[in-house]
Short mmCIF file of N, CA, C and O in Angstrom, two decimals:
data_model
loop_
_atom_site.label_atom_id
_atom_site.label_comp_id
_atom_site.label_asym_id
_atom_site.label_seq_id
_atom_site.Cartn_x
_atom_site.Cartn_y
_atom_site.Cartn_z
N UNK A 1 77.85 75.89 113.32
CA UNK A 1 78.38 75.38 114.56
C UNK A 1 79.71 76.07 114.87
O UNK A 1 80.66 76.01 114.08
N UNK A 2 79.76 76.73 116.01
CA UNK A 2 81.27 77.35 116.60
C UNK A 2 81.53 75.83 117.40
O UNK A 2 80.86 75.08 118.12
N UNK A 3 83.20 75.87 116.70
CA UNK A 3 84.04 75.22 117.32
C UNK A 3 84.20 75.74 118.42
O UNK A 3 84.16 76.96 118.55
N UNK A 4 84.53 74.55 119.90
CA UNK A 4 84.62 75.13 120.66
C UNK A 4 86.52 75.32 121.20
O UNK A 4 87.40 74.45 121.12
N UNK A 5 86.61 76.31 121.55
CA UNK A 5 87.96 76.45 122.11
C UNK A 5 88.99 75.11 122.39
O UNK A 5 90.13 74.86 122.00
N UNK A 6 88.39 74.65 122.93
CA UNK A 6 89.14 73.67 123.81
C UNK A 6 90.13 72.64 122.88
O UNK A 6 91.21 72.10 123.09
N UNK A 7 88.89 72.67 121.39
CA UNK A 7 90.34 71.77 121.04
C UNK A 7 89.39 70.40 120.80
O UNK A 7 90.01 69.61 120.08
N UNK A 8 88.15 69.93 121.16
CA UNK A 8 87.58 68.87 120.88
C UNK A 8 86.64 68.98 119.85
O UNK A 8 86.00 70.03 119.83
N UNK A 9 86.38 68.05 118.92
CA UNK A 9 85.75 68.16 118.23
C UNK A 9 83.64 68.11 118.60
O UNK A 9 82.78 67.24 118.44
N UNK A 10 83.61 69.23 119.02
CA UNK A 10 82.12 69.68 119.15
C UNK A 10 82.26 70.95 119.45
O UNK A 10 83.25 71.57 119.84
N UNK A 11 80.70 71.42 119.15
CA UNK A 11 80.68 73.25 119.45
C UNK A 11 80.72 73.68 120.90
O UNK A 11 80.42 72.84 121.75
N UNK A 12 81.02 74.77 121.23
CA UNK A 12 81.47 75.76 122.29
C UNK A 12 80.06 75.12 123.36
O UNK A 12 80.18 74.76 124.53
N UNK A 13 78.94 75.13 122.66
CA UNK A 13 77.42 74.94 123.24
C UNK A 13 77.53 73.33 123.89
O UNK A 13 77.12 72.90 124.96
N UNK A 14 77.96 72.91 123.22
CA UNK A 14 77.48 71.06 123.56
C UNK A 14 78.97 70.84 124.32
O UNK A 14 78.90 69.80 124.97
N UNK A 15 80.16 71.41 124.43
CA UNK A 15 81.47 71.05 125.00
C UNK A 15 81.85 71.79 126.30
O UNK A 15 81.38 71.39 127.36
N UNK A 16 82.54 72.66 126.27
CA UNK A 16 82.87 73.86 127.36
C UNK A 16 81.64 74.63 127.92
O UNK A 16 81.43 74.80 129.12
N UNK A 17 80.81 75.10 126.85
CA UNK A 17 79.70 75.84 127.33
C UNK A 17 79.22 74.80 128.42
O UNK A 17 79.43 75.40 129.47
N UNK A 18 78.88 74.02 128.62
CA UNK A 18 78.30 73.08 129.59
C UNK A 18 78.85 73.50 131.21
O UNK A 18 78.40 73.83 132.31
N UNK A 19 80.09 73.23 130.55
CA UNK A 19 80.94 73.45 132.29
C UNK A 19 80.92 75.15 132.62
O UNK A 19 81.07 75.46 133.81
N UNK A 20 80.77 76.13 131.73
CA UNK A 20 81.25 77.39 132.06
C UNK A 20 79.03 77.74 132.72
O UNK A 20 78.81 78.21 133.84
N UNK A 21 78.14 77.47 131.99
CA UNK A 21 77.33 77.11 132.84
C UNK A 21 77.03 76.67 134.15
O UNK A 21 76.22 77.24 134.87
N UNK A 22 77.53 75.88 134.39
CA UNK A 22 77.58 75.38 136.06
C UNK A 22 77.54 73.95 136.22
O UNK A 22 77.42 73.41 137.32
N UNK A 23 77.67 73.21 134.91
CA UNK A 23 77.93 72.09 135.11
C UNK A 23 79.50 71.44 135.41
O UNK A 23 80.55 71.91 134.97
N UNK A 24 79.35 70.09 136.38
CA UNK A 24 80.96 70.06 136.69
C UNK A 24 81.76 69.01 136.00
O UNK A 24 81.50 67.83 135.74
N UNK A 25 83.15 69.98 135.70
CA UNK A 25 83.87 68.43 134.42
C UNK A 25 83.88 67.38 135.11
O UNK A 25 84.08 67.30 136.32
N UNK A 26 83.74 66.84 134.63
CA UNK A 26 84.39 64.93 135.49
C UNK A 26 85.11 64.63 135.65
O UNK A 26 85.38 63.96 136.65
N UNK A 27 86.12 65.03 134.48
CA UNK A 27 87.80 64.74 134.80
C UNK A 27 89.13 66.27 134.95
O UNK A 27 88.86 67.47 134.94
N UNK A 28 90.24 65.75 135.06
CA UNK A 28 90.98 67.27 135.40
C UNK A 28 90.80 67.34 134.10
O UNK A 28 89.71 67.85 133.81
N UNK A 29 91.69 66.91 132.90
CA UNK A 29 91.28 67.27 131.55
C UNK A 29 90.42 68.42 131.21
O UNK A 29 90.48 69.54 130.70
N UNK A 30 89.64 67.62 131.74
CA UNK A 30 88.14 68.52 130.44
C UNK A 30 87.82 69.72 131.43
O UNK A 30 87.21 70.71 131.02
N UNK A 31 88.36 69.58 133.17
CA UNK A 31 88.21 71.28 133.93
C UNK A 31 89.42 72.23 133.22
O UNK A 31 89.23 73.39 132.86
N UNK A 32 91.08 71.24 133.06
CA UNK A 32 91.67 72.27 132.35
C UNK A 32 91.22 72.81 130.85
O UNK A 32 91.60 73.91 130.45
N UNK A 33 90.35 71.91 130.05
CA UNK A 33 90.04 71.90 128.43
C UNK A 33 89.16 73.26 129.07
O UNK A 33 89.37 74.32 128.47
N UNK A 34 88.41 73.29 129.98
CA UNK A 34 87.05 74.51 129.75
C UNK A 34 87.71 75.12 130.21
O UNK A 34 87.81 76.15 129.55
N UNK A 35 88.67 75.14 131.54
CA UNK A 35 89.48 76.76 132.00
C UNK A 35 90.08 77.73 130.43
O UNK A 35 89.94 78.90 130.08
N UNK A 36 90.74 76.59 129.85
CA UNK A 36 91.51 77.40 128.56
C UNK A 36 90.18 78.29 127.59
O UNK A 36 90.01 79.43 127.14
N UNK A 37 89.45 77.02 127.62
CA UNK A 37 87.84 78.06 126.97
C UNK A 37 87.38 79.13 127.40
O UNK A 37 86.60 79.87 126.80
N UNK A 38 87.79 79.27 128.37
CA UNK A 38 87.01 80.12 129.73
C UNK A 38 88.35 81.29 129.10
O UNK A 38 88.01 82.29 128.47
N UNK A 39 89.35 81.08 129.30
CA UNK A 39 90.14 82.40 128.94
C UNK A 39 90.02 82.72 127.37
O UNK A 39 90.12 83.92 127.12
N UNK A 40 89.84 81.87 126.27
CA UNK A 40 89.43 82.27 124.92
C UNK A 40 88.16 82.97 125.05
O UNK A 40 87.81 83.79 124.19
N UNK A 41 87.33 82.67 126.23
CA UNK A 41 85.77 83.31 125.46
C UNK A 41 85.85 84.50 126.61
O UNK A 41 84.81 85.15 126.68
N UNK A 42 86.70 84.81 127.34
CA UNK A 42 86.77 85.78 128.12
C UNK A 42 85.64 85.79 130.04
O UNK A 42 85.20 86.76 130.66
N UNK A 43 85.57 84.11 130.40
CA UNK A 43 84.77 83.86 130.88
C UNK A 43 85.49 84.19 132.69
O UNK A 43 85.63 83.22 133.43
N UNK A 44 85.74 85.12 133.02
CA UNK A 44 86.44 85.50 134.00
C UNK A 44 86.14 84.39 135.51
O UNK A 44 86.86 83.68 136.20
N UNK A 45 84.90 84.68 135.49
CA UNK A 45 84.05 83.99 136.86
C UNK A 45 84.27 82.92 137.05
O UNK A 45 84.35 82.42 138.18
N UNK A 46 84.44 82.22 135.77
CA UNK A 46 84.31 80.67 136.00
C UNK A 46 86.00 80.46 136.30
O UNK A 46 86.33 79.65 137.17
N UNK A 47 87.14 81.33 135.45
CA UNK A 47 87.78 81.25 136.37
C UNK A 47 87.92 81.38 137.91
O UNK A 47 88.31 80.57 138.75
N UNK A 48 87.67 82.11 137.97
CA UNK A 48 87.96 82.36 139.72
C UNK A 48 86.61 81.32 140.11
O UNK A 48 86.65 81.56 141.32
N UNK A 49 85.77 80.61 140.01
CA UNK A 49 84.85 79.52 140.80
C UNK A 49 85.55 78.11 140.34
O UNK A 49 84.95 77.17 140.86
N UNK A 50 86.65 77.67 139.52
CA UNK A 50 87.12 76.55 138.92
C UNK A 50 88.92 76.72 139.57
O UNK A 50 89.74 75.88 139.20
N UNK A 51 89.30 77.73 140.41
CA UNK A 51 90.93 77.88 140.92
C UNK A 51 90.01 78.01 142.25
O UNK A 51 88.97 78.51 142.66
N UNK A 52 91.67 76.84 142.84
CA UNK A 52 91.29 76.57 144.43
C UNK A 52 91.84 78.03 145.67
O UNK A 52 92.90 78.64 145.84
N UNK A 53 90.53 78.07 146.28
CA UNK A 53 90.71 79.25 146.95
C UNK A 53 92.30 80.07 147.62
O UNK A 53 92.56 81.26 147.75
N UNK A 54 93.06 78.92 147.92
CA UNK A 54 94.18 78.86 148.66
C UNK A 54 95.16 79.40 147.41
O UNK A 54 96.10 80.09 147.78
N UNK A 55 95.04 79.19 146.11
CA UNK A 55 95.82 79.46 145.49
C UNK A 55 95.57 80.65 144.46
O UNK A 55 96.40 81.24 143.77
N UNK A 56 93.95 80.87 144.55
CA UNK A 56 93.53 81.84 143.36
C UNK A 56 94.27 83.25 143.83
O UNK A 56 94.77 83.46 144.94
N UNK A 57 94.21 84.10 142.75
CA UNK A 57 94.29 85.45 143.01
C UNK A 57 93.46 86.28 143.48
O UNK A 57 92.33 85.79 143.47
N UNK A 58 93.48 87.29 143.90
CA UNK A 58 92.18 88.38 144.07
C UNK A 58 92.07 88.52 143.07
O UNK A 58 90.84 88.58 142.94
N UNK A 59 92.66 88.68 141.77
CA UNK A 59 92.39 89.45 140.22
C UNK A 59 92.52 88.42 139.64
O UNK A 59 93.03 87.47 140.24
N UNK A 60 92.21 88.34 138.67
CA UNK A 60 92.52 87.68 137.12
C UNK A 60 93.13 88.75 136.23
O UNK A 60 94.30 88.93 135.87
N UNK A 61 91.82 89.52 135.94
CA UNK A 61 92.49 90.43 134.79
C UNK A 61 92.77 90.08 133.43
O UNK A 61 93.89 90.13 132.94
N UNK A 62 91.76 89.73 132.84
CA UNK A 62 92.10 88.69 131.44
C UNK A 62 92.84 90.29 130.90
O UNK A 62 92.70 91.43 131.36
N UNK A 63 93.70 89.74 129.67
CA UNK A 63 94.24 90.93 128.85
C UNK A 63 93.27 90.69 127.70
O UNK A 63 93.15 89.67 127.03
N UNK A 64 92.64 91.75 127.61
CA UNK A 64 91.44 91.77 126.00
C UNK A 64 92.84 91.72 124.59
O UNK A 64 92.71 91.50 123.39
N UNK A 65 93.32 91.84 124.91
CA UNK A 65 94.50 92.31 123.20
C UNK A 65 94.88 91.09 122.93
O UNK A 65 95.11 90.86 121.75
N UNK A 66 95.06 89.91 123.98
CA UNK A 66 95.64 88.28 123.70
C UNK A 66 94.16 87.19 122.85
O UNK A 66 93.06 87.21 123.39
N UNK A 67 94.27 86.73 122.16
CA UNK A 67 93.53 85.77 121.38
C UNK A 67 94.02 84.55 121.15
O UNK A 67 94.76 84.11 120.26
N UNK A 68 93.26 83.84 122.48
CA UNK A 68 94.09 82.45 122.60
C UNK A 68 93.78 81.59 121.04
O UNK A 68 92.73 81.89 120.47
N UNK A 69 94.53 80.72 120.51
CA UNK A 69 94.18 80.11 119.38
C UNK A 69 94.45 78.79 118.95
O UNK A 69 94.47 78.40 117.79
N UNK A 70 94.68 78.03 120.15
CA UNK A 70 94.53 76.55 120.19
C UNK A 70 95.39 75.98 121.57
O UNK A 70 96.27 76.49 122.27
N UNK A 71 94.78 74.80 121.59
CA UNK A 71 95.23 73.89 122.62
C UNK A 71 95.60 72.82 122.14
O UNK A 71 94.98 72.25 121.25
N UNK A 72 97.38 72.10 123.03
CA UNK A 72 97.69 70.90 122.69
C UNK A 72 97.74 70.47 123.91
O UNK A 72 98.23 71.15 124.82
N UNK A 73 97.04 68.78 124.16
CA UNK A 73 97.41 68.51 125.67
C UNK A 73 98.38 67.35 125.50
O UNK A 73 98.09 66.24 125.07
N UNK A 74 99.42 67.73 125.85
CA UNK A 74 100.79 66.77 126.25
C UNK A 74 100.89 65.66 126.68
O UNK A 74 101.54 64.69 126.29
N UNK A 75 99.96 65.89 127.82
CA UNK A 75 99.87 64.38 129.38
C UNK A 75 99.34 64.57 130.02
O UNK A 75 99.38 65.74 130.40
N UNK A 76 98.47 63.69 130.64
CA UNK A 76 97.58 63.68 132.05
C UNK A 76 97.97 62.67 132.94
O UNK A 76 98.31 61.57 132.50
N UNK A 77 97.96 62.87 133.93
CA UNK A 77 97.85 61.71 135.19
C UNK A 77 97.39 61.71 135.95
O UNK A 77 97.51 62.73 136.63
N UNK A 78 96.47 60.58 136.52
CA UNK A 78 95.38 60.61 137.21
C UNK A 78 94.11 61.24 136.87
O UNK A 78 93.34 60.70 136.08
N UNK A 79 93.87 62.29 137.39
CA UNK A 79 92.82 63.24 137.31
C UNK A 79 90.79 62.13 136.45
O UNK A 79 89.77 62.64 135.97
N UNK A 80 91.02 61.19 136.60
CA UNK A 80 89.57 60.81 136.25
C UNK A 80 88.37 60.98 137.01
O UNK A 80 88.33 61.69 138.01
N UNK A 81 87.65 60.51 136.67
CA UNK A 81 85.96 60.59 137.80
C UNK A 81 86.36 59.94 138.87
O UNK A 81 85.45 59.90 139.70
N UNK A 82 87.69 59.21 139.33
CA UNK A 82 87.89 57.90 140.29
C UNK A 82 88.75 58.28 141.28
O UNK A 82 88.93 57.74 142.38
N UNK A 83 89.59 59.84 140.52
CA UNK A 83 90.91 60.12 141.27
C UNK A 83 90.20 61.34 142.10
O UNK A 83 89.17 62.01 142.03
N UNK A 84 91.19 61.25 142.82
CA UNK A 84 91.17 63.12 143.95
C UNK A 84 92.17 64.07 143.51
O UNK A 84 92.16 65.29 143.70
N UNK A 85 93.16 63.29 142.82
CA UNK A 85 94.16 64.41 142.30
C UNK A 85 94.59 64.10 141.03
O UNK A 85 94.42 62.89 140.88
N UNK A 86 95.14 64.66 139.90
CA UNK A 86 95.66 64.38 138.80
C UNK A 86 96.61 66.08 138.13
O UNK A 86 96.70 67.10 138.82
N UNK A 87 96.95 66.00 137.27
CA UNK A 87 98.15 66.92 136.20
C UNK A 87 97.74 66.71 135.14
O UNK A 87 97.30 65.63 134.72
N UNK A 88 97.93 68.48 134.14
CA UNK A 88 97.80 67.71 132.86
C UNK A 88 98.74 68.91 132.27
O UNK A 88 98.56 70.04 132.74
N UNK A 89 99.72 68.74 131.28
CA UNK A 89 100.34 68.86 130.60
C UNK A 89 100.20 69.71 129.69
O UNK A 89 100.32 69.02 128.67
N UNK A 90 100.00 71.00 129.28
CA UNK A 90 99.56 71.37 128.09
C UNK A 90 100.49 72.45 127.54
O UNK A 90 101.46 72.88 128.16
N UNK A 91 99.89 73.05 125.65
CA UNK A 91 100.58 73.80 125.34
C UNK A 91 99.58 74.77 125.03
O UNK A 91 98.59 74.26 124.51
N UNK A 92 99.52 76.06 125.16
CA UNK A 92 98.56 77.10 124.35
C UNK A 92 99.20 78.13 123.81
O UNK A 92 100.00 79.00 124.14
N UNK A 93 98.48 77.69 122.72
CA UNK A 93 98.74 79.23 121.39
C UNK A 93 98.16 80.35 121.78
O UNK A 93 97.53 80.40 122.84
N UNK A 94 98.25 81.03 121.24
CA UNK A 94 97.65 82.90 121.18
C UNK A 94 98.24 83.55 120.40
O UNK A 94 99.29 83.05 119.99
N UNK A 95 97.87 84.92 119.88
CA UNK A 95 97.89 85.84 119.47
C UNK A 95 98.03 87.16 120.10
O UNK A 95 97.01 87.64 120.59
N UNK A 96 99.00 87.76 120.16
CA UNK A 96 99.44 88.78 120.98
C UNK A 96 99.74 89.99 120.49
O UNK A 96 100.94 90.25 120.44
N UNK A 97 98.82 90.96 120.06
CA UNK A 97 99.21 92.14 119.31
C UNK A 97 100.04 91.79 118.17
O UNK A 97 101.24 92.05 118.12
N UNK A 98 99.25 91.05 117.04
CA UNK A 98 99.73 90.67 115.98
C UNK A 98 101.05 89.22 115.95
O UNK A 98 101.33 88.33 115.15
N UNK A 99 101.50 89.60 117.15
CA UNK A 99 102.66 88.18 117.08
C UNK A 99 102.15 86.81 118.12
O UNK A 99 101.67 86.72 119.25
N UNK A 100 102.56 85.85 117.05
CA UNK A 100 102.11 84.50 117.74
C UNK A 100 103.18 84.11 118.87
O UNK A 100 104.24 84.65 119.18
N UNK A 101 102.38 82.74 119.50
CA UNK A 101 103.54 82.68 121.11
C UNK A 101 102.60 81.69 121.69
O UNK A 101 101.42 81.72 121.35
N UNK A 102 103.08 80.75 122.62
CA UNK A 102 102.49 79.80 123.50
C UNK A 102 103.23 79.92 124.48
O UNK A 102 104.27 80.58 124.49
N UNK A 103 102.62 79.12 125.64
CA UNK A 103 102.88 79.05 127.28
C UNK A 103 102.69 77.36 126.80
O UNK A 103 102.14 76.72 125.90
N UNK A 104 103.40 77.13 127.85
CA UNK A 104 103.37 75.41 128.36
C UNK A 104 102.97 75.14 129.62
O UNK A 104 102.86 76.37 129.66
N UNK A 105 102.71 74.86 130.44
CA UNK A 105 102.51 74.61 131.82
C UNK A 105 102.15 73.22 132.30
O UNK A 105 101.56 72.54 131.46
N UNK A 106 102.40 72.63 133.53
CA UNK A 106 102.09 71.06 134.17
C UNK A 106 101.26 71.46 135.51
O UNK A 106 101.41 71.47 136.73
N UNK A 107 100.61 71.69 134.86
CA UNK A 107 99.06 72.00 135.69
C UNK A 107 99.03 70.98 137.17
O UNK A 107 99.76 69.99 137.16
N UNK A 108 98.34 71.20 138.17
CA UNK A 108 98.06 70.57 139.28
C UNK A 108 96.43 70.53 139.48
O UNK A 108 95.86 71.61 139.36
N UNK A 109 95.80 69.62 139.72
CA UNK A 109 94.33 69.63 140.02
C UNK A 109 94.03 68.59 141.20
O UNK A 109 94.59 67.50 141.34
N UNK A 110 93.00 69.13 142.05
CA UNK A 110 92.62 68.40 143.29
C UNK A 110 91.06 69.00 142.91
O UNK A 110 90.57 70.00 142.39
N UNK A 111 90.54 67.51 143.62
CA UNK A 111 88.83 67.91 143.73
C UNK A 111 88.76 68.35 145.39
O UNK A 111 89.40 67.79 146.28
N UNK A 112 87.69 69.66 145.62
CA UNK A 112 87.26 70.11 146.26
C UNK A 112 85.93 70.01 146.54
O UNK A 112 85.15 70.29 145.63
N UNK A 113 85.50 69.66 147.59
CA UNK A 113 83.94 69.02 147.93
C UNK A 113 82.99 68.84 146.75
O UNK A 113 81.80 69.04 146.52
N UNK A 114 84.54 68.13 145.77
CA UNK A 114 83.68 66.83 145.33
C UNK A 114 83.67 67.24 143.67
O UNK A 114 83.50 66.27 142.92
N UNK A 115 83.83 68.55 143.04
CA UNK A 115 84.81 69.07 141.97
C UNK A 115 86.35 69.50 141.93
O UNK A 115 87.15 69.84 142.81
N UNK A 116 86.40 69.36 140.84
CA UNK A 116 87.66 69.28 140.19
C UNK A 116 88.28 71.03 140.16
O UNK A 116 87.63 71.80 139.45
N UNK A 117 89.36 71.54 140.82
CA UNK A 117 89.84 73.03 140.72
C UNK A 117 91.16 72.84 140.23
O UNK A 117 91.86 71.88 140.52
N UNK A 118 91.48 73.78 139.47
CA UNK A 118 93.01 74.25 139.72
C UNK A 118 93.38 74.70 140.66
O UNK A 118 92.68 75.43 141.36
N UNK A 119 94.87 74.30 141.01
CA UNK A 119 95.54 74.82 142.33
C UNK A 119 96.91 75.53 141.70
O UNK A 119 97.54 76.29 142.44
N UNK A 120 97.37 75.30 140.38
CA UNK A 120 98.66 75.72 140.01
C UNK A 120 99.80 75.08 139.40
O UNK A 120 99.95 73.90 139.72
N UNK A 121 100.76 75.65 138.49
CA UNK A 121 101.08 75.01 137.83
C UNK A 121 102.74 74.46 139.25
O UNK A 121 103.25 74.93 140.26
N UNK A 122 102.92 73.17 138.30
CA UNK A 122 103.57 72.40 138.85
C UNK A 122 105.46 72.74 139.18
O UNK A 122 106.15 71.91 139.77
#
């Protein structure tokens, strides 16, 4: 069983793989838990179909040399199956040409006809 990225205890197949498939998270959480998957497994598309149009980039551009290597989530608010908007809090590790390093960010999420996108950090 591959652990999956995100940080929950189940494999890549039964957790994230679900959503990077085409299924939609339910909560902001688990869209930010699979975006972070989505940049560990190098899943470009689903970025750019999971960031809200108004705010995405033309590029992504994953960097192949970074090896994300865990997720801590801080705080959420709002963001459930019930809300239209919610935040979530997080920290991510990586690996960066041999030296370790994390980003923090306070994420913003709004559902869009009816899923959950990123729009940007806060």
């Amino acid at each position: 069983m591959n652990d999956c990225p995100c940080g929950l205890p189940a494999s890549y197949d039964a957790c994230c793989g679900h959503f990077h498939g085409g299924e939609a998270a339910p909560t902001a959480e688990l869209l930010m838990r699979s975006r972070y998957a989505a940049f560990a497994v190098g899943d470009e598309k689903y970025l750019e179909r999971t960031w809200h149009p108004r705010t995405r980039p033309g590029r992504i551009g994953l960097d192949r040399k970074t090896r994300w290597t865990g997720l801590e989530v801080l705080e959420t608010t709002e963001g459930s199956p019930f809300h239209t908007k919610g935040t979530v809090r997080f920290r991510a590790h990586y690996l960066e040409r041999g030296r370790r390093g994390q980003m923090e960010e306070h994420s913003r999420f709004v559902r869009l006809d009816g899923d959950w996108v990123y729009v940007g950090a806060l």
